[in-house]
Tab-separated table of C-alpha atoms in Angstrom:
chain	number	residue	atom	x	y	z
A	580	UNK	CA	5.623	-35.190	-3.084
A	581	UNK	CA	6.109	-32.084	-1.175
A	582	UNK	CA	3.103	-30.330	-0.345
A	583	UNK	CA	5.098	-27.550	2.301
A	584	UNK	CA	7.814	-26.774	3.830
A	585	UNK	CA	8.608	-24.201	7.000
A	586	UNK	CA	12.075	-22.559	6.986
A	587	UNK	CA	14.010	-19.650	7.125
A	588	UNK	CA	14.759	-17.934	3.732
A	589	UNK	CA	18.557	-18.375	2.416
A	590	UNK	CA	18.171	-16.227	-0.297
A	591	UNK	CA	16.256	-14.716	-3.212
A	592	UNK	CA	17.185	-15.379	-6.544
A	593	UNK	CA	15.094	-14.025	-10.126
A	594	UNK	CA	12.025	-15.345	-9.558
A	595	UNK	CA	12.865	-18.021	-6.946
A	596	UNK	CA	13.800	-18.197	-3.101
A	597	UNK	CA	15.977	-20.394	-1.178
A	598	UNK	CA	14.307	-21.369	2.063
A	599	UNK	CA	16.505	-23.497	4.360
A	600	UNK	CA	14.967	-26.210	6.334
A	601	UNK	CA	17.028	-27.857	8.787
A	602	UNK	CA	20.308	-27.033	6.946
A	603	UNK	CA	19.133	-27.981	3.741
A	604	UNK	CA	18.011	-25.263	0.997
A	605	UNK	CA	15.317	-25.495	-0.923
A	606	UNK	CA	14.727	-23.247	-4.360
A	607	UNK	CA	11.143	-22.856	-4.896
A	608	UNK	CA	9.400	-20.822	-8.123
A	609	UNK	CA	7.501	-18.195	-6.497
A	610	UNK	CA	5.027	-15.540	-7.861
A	611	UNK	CA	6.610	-11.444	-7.280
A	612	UNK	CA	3.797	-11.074	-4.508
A	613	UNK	CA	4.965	-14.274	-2.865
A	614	UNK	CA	8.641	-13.438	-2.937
A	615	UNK	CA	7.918	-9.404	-1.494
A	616	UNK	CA	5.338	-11.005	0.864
A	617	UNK	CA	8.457	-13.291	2.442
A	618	UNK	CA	11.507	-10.785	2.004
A	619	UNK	CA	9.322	-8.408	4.280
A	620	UNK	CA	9.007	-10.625	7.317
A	621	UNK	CA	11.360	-12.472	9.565
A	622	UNK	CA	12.665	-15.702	11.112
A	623	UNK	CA	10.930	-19.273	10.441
A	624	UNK	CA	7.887	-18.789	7.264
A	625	UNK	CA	6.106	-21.451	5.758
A	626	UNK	CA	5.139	-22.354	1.870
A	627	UNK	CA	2.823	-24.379	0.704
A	628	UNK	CA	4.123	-26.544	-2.193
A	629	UNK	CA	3.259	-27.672	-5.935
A	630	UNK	CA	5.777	-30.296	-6.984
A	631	UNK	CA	5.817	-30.660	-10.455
A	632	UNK	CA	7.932	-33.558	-11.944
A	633	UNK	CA	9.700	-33.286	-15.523
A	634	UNK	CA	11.971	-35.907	-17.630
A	635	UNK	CA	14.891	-33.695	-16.579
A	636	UNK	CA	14.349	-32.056	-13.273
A	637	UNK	CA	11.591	-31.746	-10.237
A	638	UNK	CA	10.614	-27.882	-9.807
A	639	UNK	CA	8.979	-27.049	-6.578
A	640	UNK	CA	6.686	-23.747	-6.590
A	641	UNK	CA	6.068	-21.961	-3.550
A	642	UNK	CA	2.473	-20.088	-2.277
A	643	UNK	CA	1.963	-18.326	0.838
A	644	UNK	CA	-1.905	-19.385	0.460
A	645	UNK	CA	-4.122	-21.808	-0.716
A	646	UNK	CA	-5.555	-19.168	-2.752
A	647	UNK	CA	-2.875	-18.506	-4.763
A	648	UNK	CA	-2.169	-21.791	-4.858
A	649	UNK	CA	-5.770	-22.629	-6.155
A	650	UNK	CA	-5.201	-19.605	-8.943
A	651	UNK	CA	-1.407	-21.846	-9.962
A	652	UNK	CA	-3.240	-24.916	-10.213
A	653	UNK	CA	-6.179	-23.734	-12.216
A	654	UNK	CA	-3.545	-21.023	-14.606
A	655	UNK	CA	-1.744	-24.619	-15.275
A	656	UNK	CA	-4.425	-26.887	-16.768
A	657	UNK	CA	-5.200	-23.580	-19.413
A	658	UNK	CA	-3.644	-24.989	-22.860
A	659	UNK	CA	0.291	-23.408	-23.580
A	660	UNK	CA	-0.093	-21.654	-19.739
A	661	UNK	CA	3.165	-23.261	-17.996
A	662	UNK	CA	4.099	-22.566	-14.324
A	663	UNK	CA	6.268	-19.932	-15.643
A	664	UNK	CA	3.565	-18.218	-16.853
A	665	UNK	CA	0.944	-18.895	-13.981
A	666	UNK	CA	3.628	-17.064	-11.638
A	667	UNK	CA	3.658	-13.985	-14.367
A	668	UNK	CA	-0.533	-13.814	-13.818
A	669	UNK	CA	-0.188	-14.427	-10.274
A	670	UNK	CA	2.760	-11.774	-9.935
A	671	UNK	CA	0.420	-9.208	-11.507
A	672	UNK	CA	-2.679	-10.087	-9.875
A	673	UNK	CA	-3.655	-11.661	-6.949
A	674	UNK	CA	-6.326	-14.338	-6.909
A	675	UNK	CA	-9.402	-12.301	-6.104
A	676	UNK	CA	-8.238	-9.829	-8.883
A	677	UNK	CA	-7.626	-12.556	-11.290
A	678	UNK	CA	-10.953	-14.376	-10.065
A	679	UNK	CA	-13.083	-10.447	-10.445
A	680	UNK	CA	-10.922	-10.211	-14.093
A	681	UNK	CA	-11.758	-13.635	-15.505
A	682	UNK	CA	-15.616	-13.794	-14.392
A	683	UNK	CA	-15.727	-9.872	-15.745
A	684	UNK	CA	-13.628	-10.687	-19.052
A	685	UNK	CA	-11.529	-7.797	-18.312
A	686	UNK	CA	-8.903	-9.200	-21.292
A	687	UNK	CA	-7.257	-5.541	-21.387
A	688	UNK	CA	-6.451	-5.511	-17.813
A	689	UNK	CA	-5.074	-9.223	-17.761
A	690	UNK	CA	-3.100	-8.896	-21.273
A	691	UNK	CA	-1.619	-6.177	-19.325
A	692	UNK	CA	0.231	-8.605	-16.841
A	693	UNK	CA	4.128	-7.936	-17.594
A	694	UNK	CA	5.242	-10.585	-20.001
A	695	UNK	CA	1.935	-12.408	-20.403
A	696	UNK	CA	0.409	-10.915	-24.045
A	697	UNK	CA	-2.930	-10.571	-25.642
A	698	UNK	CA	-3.510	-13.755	-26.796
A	699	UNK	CA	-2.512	-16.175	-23.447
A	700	UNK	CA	-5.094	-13.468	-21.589
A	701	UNK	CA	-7.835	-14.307	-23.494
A	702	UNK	CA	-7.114	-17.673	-23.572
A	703	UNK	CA	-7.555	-17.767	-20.174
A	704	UNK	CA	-10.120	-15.682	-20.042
A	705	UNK	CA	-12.361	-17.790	-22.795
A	706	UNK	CA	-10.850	-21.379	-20.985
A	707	UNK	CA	-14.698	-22.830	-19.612
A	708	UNK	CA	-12.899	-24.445	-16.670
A	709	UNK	CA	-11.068	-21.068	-15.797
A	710	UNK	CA	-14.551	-19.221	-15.944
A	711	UNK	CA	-15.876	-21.317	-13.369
A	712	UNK	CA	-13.361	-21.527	-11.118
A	713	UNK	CA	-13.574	-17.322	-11.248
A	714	UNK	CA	-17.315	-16.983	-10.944
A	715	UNK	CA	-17.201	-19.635	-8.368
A	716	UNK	CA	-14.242	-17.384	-6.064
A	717	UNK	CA	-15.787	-14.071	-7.321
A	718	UNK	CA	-19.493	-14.777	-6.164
A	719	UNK	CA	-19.609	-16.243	-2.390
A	720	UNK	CA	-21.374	-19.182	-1.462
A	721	UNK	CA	-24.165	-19.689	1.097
A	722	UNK	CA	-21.507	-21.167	3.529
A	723	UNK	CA	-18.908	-18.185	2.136
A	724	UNK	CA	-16.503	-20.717	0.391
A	725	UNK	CA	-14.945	-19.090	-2.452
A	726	UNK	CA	-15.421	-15.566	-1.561
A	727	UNK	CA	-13.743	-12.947	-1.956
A	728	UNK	CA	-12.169	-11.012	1.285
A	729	UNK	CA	-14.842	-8.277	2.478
A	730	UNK	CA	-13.949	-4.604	2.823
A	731	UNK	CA	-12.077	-3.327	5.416
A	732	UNK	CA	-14.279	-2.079	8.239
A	733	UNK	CA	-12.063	0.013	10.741
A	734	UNK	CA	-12.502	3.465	10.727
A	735	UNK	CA	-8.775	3.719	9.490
A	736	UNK	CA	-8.863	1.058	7.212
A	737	UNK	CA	-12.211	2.778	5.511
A	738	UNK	CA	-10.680	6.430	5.393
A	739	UNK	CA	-7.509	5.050	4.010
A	740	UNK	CA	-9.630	3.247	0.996
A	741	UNK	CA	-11.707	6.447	0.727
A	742	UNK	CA	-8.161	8.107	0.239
A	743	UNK	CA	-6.953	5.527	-2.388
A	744	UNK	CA	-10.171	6.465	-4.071
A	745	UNK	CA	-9.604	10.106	-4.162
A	746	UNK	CA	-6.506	9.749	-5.602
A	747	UNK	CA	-7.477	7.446	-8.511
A	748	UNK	CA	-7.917	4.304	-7.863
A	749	UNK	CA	-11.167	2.086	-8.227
A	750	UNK	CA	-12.913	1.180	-5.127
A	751	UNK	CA	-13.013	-2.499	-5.498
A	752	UNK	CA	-9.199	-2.512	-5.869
A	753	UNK	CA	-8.882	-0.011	-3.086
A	754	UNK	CA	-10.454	-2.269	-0.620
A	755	UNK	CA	-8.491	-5.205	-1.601
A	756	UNK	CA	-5.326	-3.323	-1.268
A	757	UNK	CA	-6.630	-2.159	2.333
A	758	UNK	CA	-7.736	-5.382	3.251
A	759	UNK	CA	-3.769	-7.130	2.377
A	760	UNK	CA	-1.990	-4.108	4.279
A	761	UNK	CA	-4.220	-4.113	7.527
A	762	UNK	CA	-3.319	-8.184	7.918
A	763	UNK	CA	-0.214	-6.860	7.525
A	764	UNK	CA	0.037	-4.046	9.645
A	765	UNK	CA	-2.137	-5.373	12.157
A	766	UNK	CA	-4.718	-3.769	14.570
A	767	UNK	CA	-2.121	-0.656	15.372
A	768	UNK	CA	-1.330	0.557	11.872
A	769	UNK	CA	-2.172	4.253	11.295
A	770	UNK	CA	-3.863	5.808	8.604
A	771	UNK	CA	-0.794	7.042	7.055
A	772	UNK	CA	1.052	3.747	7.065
A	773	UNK	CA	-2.231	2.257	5.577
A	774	UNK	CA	-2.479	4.393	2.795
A	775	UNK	CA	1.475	4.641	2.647
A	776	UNK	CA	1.534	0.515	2.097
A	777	UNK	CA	-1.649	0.936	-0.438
A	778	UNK	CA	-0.278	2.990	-2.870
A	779	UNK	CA	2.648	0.605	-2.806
A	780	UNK	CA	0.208	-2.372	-3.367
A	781	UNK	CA	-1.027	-0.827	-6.068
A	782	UNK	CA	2.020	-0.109	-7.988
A	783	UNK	CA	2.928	-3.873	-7.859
C-alpha cells in the first residue's frame, strides 16, 4: 500500500495530479482545495495517500493533511458516498467546515456542495458514525485532539477577519479563511494580501 509519496508535480489533469517521484509519475484523485493548494507552491511537495484497490484498477487519492484525509476516510464508509464523491464534499468544504456542518445539521449548506445533491447531504448528515466523527473534530478535547484551528490572533490577521465580516461573511468562516491564508502567507503578509487571499477562499 502507499500511504505517501514526495515529488514534484508533472501535471494537473480534471480532478487529478501527476506528481513525479524519481522519474516515475504518479496520478492521484485529489479534492479542488488539494489540487489549488499544490499548483500554488513550488519544487518537491508531499501527499499523503489512500490506496484503494478495485477488480479493475488501483486508484490512489491524494491529501495534503491528515485532516482531510480523516474527512475521505470517514465520507467513504457513508452508504452510496464513493471517493468520487468524498473529493466533491471535500472540494467544497474543508474538514472543520464539514466537521461544524455535520455536528450543526446544516443539510442546506452541504446539499449545496457542487455536484453532491439533497439527498447524499443528508445522508451524511443523518449517518451516526459521521455525527461522531463531526462532534468529536468540532468540540476539542481536554488534550485539544480533534479541534478545530483557533482564530487568528495577529493584529492583521484579526482586522482582516473583522473586514471579511463587514463585507458579508460569517465570522466563524471568516476566521477559518484567515487562519488557511496566514499559514500561507506567513508572518509578513499584509492586511491587504490577507483579506485579498480571503475573499478568494471564500469563493472556492
Amino acid at each position: 500500500m502507499i500511504a505517501a509519496l514526495t515529488g514534484r508535480v508533472d501535471a494537473v489533469q480534471d480532478g487529478a495530479v501527476v506528481l513525479d517521484v524519481n522519474g516515475v509519475g504518479y496520478l492521484v484523485q485529489c479534492s479542488r482545495r488539494t489540487l489549488d493548494r499544490l499548483t500554488a507552491r513550488e519544487g518537491v511537495q508531499k501527499l499523503l495517500v489512500e490506496t484503494r484497490v478495485s477488480q479493475d484498477a488501483i486508484t490512489l487519492f491524494g491529501f495534503m493533511d491528515a485532516g482531510e484525509r480523516e474527512a475521505f476516510r470517514a465520507l467513504i464508509e457513508v452508504k452510496t458516498v464513493g471517493p468520487q464523491k468524498a473529493l466533491l464534499v471535500l472540494s467544497g468544504l474543508d474538514p472543520n467546515g464539514l466537521a461544524r456542518a455535520i455536528a450543526a445539521k446544516e443539510r442546506k449548506k452541504l446539499s449545496e456542495v457542487k455536484g453532491l445533491g439533497a439527498a447524499t447531504a443528508n445522508r451524511i448528515i443523518d449517518e451516526p458514525a459521521m455525527q461522531k466523527w463531526a462532534v468529536g473534530r468540532a468540540m476539542p478535547e481536554a488534550d485539544g485532539v480533534g479541534a478545530v484551528e483557533p482564530p487568528p490572533t495577529g493584529g492583521a490577521e484579526r482586522d482582516a477577519v473583522s473586514a471579511l465580516v463587514n463585507l458579508g461573511m460569517k465570522r466563524p468562516e471568516a476566521e477559518a479563511a484567515i487562519t488557511r491564508v496566514a499559514k500561507r502567507l506567513g508572518e509578513a503578509a499584509t492586511l491587504d494580501a490577507l483579506i485579498r487571499e480571503g475573499l478568494k477562499e471564500f469563493a472556492r
